PDB file of C-alpha atoms in Angstrom:
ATOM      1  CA  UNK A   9      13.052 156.933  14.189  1.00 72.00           C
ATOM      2  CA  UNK A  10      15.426 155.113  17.006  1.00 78.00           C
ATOM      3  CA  UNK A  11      17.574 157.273  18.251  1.00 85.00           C
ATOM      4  CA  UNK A  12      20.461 155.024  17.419  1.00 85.00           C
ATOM      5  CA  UNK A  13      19.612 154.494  13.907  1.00 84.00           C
ATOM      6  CA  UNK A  14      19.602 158.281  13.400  1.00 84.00           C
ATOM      7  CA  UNK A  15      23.038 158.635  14.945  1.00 89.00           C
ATOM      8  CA  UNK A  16      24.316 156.343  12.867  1.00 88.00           C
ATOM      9  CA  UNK A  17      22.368 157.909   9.607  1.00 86.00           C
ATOM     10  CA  UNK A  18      23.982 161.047  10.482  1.00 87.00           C
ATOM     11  CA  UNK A  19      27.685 159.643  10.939  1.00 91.00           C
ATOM     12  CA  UNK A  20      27.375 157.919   7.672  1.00 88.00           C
ATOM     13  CA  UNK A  21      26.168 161.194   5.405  1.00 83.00           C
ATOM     14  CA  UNK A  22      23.130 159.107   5.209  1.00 83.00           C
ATOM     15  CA  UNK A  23      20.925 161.467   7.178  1.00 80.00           C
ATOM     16  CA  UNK A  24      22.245 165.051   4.978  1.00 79.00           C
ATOM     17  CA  UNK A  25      22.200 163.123   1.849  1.00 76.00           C
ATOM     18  CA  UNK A  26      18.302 162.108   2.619  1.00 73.00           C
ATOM     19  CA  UNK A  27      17.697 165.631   3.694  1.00 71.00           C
ATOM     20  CA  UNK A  28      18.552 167.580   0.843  1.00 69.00           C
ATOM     21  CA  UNK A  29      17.393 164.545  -1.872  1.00 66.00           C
ATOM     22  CA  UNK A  30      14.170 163.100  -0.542  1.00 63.00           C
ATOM     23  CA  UNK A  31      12.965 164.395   3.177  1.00 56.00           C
ATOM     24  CA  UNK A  32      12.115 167.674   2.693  1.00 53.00           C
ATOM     25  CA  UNK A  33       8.340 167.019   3.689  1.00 57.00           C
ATOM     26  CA  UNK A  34      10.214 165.324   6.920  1.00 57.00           C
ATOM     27  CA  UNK A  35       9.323 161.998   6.019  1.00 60.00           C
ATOM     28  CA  UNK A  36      12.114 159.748   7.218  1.00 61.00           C
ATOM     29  CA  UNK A  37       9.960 156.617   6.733  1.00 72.00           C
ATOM     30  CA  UNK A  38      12.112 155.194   3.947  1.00 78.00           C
ATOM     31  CA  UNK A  39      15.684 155.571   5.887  1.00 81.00           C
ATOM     32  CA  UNK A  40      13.585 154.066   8.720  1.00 82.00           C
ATOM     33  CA  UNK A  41      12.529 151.262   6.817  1.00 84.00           C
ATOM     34  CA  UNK A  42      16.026 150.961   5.611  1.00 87.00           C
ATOM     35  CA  UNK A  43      17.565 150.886   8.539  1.00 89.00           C
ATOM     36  CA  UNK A  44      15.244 148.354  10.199  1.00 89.00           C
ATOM     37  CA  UNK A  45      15.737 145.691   7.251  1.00 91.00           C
ATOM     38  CA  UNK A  46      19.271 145.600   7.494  1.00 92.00           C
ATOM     39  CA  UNK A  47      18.895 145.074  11.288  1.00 92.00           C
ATOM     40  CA  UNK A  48      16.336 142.580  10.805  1.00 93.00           C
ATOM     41  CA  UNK A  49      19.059 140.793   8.836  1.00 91.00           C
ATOM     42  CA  UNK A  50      21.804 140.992  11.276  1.00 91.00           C
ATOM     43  CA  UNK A  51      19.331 139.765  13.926  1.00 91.00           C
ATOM     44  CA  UNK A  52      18.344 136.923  11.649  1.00 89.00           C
ATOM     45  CA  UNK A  53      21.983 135.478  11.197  1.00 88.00           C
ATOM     46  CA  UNK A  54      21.523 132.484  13.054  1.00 83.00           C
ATOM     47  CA  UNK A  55      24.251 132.717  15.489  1.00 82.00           C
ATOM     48  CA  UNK A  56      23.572 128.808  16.592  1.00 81.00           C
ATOM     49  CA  UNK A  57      24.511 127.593  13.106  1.00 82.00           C
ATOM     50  CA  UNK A  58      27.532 130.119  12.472  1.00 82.00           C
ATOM     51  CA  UNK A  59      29.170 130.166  16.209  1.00 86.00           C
ATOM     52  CA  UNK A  60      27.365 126.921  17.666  1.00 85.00           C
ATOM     53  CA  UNK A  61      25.126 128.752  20.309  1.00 86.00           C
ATOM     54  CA  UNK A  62      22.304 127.395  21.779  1.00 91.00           C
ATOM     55  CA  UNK A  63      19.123 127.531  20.670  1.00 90.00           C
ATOM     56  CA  UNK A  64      17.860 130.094  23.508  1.00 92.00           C
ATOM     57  CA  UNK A  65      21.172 132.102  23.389  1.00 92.00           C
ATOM     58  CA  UNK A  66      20.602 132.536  19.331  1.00 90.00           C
ATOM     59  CA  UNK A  67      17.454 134.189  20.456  1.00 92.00           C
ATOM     60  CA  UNK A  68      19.201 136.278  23.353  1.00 93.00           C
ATOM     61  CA  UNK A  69      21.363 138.003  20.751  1.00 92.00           C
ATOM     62  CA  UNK A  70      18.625 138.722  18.056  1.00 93.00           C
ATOM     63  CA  UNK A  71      16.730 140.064  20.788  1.00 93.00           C
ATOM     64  CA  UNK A  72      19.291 142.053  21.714  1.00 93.00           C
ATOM     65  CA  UNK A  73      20.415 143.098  18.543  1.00 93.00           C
ATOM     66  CA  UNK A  74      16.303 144.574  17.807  1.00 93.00           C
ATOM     67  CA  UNK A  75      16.072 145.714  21.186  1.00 92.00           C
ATOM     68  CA  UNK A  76      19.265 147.816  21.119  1.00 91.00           C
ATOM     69  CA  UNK A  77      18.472 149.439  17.968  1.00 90.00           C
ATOM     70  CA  UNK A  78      14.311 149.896  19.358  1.00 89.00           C
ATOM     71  CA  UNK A  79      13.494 147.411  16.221  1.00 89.00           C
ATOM     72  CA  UNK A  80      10.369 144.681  17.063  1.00 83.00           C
ATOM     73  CA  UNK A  81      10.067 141.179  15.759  1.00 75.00           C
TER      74      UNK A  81
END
């Protein structure tokens, strides 16, 4: 898991709650997954239609936004 994404699991409650519910075989797959959709969906806004960038700055920030949190296309 991303280092980032686990940070923020853990400042949420997200990470304890998994821990003592679900991921006691240490499979964090699911919080992964998780995690990954809903910055798949940020990434995904369309930033050209909402704040009128251009079509290769829309892509900048998605990249951006996967890269920072280690997420791939």
């Amino acid at each position: 898991m991303n280092k980032r994404i686990k940070e923020l699991a853990k400042q949420s409650g997200a990470w304890e709650y998994y821990e003592i519910n679900e991921g006691v075989d240490g499979d964090d797959k699911p919080l992964e997954k998780f995690a990954k959709l809903i910055v798949q969906e940020c990434a995904n806004i369309g930033f050209r239609d909402k704040v009128g960038l251009s079509r290769e700055d829309d892509h900048e920030v998605s990249r951006t936004i996967r890269e920072h949190f280690g997420v791939e296309e």
